[in-house]
Amino acid sequence: KNEVEQSPQNLTAQEGEFITINCSYSVGISALHWLQQHPGGGIVSLFMLSSGKKKHGRLIATINIQEKHSSLHITASHPRDSAVYICAPIKAAGNKLTFGGGTRVLVKP
Amino acid sequence: ETGVTQSPTHLIKTRGQQVTLRCSSQSGHNTVSWYQQALGQGPQFIFQYYREEENGRGNFPPRFSGLQFPNYSSELNVNALELDDSALYLCASSLAGRADTQYFGPGTRLTVL
């Protein structure tokens, strides 16, 4: 079983729809990144959070450390949100990143 | 856009050849991590370098090796290339012990024929 499970693997939405991506992990962590990867490969960190909730524009990330679960929400989705979103917990032991398999999001106009 | 750069952006090699990929760190970052991302999958940790020494390694064979230089830039070397080595190779720089500060480079896409 993978240490990090993301769902769904693929998601297609119409512009304006609300999108949720879920991440569950089995290891002890100190914090968690949500990463965005556009075609071509470059990865950027959208959020790093260790508790509660963070909001940046139309993006909201939540984490429940006790339940070992995090979610990324995109409100009023737009075609430019089309990308792969990767959940990356930071393992408490060794302070290293581990990665989910990614969720491929396509937002249609 | 982060300050982490990688070269080359794309590379095609044949089985059995050797390859060297390069990464320049974000200014002020002294730790570099390398990841392999196969098509359609999440990145897999290869190894990390801190102060020019390997500081943790994932489940990769010894033909994957690395270097870190005094200016904190880094190289990933892969010997005896195999078809399955075809992937996007990402480096990320960070402060020591601070995986929360990782900045990723744009990646090098390696194709092995």
Short mmCIF file of C-alpha atoms in Angstrom, two decimals:
data_model
loop_
_atom_site.label_atom_id
_atom_site.label_comp_id
_atom_site.label_asym_id
_atom_site.label_seq_id
_atom_site.Cartn_x
_atom_site.Cartn_y
_atom_site.Cartn_z
CA LYS A 1 0.00 0.00 0.00
CA ASN A 2 1.31 3.44 -0.90
CA GLU A 3 2.14 5.84 1.91
CA VAL A 4 0.10 8.56 0.19
CA GLU A 5 -3.17 8.02 -1.63
CA GLN A 6 -4.87 10.70 -3.69
CA SER A 7 -8.34 10.71 -5.16
CA PRO A 8 -9.57 11.05 -7.74
CA GLN A 9 -6.76 10.23 -10.17
CA ASN A 10 -8.44 12.21 -12.93
CA LEU A 11 -11.07 14.89 -12.76
CA THR A 12 -12.88 16.84 -15.48
CA ALA A 13 -14.93 19.87 -14.54
CA GLN A 14 -16.79 22.64 -16.32
CA GLU A 15 -15.57 26.17 -15.82
CA GLY A 16 -17.03 27.59 -12.62
CA GLU A 17 -17.47 24.29 -10.84
CA PHE A 18 -16.15 23.57 -7.35
CA ILE A 19 -13.38 20.97 -7.29
CA THR A 20 -12.15 18.85 -4.38
CA ILE A 21 -9.05 16.66 -4.33
CA ASN A 22 -8.43 14.37 -1.39
CA CYS A 23 -5.21 13.04 0.12
CA SER A 24 -4.79 10.37 2.78
CA TYR A 25 -1.45 9.33 4.19
CA SER A 26 -0.26 6.62 6.54
CA VAL A 27 3.02 8.05 7.87
CA GLY A 28 3.66 10.53 10.65
CA ILE A 29 4.19 13.94 9.17
CA SER A 30 5.29 17.38 10.29
CA ALA A 31 3.52 19.24 7.49
CA LEU A 32 2.16 18.77 3.99
CA HIS A 33 2.62 20.47 0.64
CA TRP A 34 0.06 20.76 -2.10
CA LEU A 35 1.96 21.06 -5.37
CA GLN A 36 0.83 22.09 -8.83
CA GLN A 37 2.49 20.70 -11.94
CA HIS A 38 1.68 22.09 -15.37
CA PRO A 39 2.40 20.28 -18.66
CA GLY A 40 6.13 20.54 -19.22
CA GLY A 41 6.93 19.49 -15.69
CA GLY A 42 7.67 22.46 -13.46
CA ILE A 43 6.34 22.07 -9.94
CA VAL A 44 5.29 24.88 -7.63
CA SER A 45 4.16 24.64 -4.06
CA LEU A 46 0.67 26.07 -3.61
CA PHE A 47 0.44 25.54 0.12
CA MET A 48 2.44 24.18 3.01
CA LEU A 49 0.27 23.50 6.03
CA SER A 50 0.54 21.65 9.30
CA SER A 51 -2.91 22.29 10.77
CA GLY A 52 -6.27 23.79 10.00
CA LYS A 53 -6.93 25.61 6.79
CA LYS A 54 -5.21 27.99 4.38
CA LYS A 55 -6.72 30.07 1.60
CA HIS A 56 -5.03 31.70 -1.36
CA GLY A 57 -7.30 33.27 -3.91
CA ARG A 58 -9.67 30.58 -5.18
CA LEU A 59 -7.67 27.79 -3.58
CA ILE A 60 -8.33 26.38 -0.12
CA ALA A 61 -6.36 23.64 1.60
CA THR A 62 -7.36 21.85 4.78
CA ILE A 63 -5.64 19.25 6.88
CA ASN A 64 -6.71 17.00 9.76
CA ILE A 65 -3.56 15.62 11.33
CA GLN A 66 -5.45 13.18 13.59
CA GLU A 67 -7.32 11.69 10.65
CA LYS A 68 -4.25 11.84 8.37
CA HIS A 69 -6.20 13.53 5.65
CA SER A 70 -5.93 16.70 3.61
CA SER A 71 -8.06 18.26 0.91
CA LEU A 72 -7.46 20.84 -1.78
CA HIS A 73 -10.47 22.78 -3.01
CA ILE A 74 -10.69 25.00 -6.08
CA THR A 75 -13.63 27.38 -6.13
CA ALA A 76 -15.01 28.85 -9.37
CA SER A 77 -12.64 26.68 -11.42
CA HIS A 78 -11.08 28.10 -14.58
CA PRO A 79 -9.38 26.42 -17.56
CA ARG A 80 -6.03 27.79 -16.38
CA ASP A 81 -6.44 25.59 -13.26
CA SER A 82 -5.91 22.57 -15.53
CA ALA A 83 -2.83 20.83 -14.14
CA VAL A 84 -1.71 17.90 -12.04
CA TYR A 85 -2.09 18.48 -8.31
CA ILE A 86 0.19 16.49 -6.04
CA CYS A 87 -0.10 15.97 -2.31
CA ALA A 88 3.35 15.79 -0.68
CA PRO A 89 3.52 15.14 3.05
CA ILE A 90 6.78 15.87 4.86
CA LYS A 91 7.71 12.77 6.82
CA ALA A 92 8.40 13.54 10.46
CA ALA A 93 11.21 10.97 10.42
CA GLY A 94 14.02 12.30 8.27
CA ASN A 95 12.24 15.47 7.19
CA LYS A 96 11.83 14.17 3.63
CA LEU A 97 8.98 14.64 1.18
CA THR A 98 6.84 11.75 0.05
CA PHE A 99 4.39 12.09 -2.82
CA GLY A 100 0.96 11.03 -3.89
CA GLY A 101 0.42 9.92 -7.46
CA GLY A 102 -1.21 13.18 -8.43
CA THR A 103 -4.67 14.19 -9.60
CA ARG A 104 -4.96 15.30 -13.22
CA VAL A 105 -7.49 18.13 -13.40
CA LEU A 106 -8.99 19.35 -16.66
CA VAL A 107 -11.31 22.35 -16.55
CA LYS A 108 -13.30 22.84 -19.74
CA PRO A 109 -14.55 26.27 -20.82
CA GLU B 1 9.06 31.27 -10.62
CA THR B 2 11.68 29.73 -8.29
CA GLY B 3 15.42 30.35 -8.46
CA VAL B 4 16.13 26.66 -9.07
CA THR B 5 17.38 25.92 -12.57
CA GLN B 6 18.06 22.61 -14.29
CA SER B 7 19.89 21.67 -17.45
CA PRO B 8 19.35 20.38 -19.98
CA THR B 9 15.58 20.64 -20.36
CA HIS B 10 15.35 17.62 -22.62
CA LEU B 11 17.75 14.79 -23.36
CA ILE B 12 17.67 11.64 -25.49
CA LYS B 13 20.06 8.79 -24.79
CA THR B 14 20.34 5.15 -25.73
CA ARG B 15 20.48 2.12 -23.47
CA GLY B 16 23.83 1.60 -21.79
CA GLN B 17 24.91 5.23 -22.07
CA GLN B 18 25.65 7.52 -19.16
CA VAL B 19 23.99 10.86 -18.42
CA THR B 20 24.69 13.85 -16.20
CA LEU B 21 21.92 16.23 -15.16
CA ARG B 22 22.60 19.55 -13.46
CA CYS B 23 20.79 21.67 -10.89
CA SER B 24 21.48 25.11 -9.49
CA SER B 25 19.95 25.88 -6.10
CA GLN B 26 17.80 28.72 -4.92
CA SER B 27 20.02 31.39 -3.43
CA GLY B 28 20.69 30.65 0.25
CA HIS B 29 19.63 27.00 0.04
CA ASN B 30 22.25 24.43 1.04
CA THR B 31 20.38 21.17 0.48
CA VAL B 32 19.43 19.58 -2.84
CA SER B 33 17.05 16.69 -3.36
CA TRP B 34 16.62 14.75 -6.60
CA TYR B 35 13.41 13.03 -7.69
CA GLN B 36 12.41 10.78 -10.57
CA GLN B 37 8.91 11.16 -11.97
CA ALA B 38 7.72 8.53 -14.42
CA LEU B 39 4.90 9.47 -16.76
CA GLY B 40 1.57 9.63 -14.96
CA GLN B 41 3.06 9.04 -11.51
CA GLY B 42 4.13 11.12 -8.57
CA PRO B 43 7.82 11.90 -7.98
CA GLN B 44 10.01 9.30 -6.26
CA PHE B 45 12.86 10.38 -3.98
CA ILE B 46 16.30 9.45 -5.34
CA PHE B 47 18.65 11.09 -2.84
CA GLN B 48 19.49 14.29 -1.05
CA TYR B 49 22.79 16.15 -0.70
CA TYR B 50 23.83 18.46 2.11
CA ARG B 51 27.29 19.97 2.49
CA GLU B 52 28.55 17.94 -0.47
CA GLU B 53 27.59 14.61 1.09
CA GLU B 54 24.70 12.27 0.49
CA ASN B 55 22.10 12.75 3.23
CA GLY B 56 19.47 10.11 2.59
CA ARG B 57 18.69 7.88 -0.35
CA GLY B 58 15.56 6.31 -1.79
CA ASN B 59 15.19 2.90 -3.37
CA PHE B 60 17.46 3.48 -6.38
CA PRO B 61 20.43 1.35 -7.48
CA PRO B 62 24.06 2.52 -7.15
CA ARG B 63 24.20 3.45 -10.84
CA PHE B 64 22.31 6.57 -9.72
CA SER B 65 24.90 8.80 -8.10
CA GLY B 66 25.26 12.45 -7.32
CA LEU B 67 27.52 15.29 -6.43
CA GLN B 68 27.08 18.58 -4.66
CA PHE B 69 29.54 21.40 -5.15
CA PRO B 70 30.70 24.10 -2.70
CA ASN B 71 28.26 26.56 -4.28
CA TYR B 72 25.47 24.03 -3.49
CA SER B 73 24.77 23.24 -7.13
CA SER B 74 24.39 19.56 -7.84
CA GLU B 75 24.66 16.84 -10.45
CA LEU B 76 22.76 13.61 -10.90
CA ASN B 77 24.65 10.91 -12.80
CA VAL B 78 23.05 7.77 -14.15
CA ASN B 79 25.23 5.00 -15.58
CA ALA B 80 24.24 2.09 -17.79
CA LEU B 81 20.94 3.68 -18.75
CA GLU B 82 17.89 1.45 -19.01
CA LEU B 83 14.63 2.07 -20.85
CA ASP B 84 12.81 2.45 -17.51
CA ASP B 85 15.04 5.38 -16.64
CA SER B 86 12.99 7.47 -19.05
CA ALA B 87 11.33 10.04 -16.80
CA LEU B 88 11.25 13.63 -15.66
CA TYR B 89 14.07 14.30 -13.21
CA LEU B 90 13.34 17.04 -10.72
CA CYS B 91 15.64 18.71 -8.29
CA ALA B 92 14.53 20.76 -5.35
CA SER B 93 16.62 22.96 -3.10
CA SER B 94 15.90 23.76 0.51
CA LEU B 95 17.42 24.82 3.78
CA ALA B 96 18.95 22.01 5.83
CA GLY B 97 16.31 20.05 7.72
CA ARG B 98 13.54 22.20 6.25
CA ALA B 99 11.60 20.15 3.70
CA ASP B 100 8.89 22.77 4.06
CA THR B 101 11.16 25.23 2.23
CA GLN B 102 11.68 23.08 -0.87
CA TYR B 103 11.61 24.87 -4.20
CA PHE B 104 11.46 22.75 -7.33
CA GLY B 105 13.26 23.24 -10.59
CA PRO B 106 11.54 22.86 -13.96
CA GLY B 107 12.91 19.35 -14.49
CA THR B 108 14.92 17.53 -17.14
CA ARG B 109 13.00 15.14 -19.34
CA LEU B 110 15.17 12.13 -20.15
CA THR B 111 14.21 9.69 -22.88
CA VAL B 112 16.13 6.44 -23.17
CA LEU B 113 15.77 4.63 -26.48
#
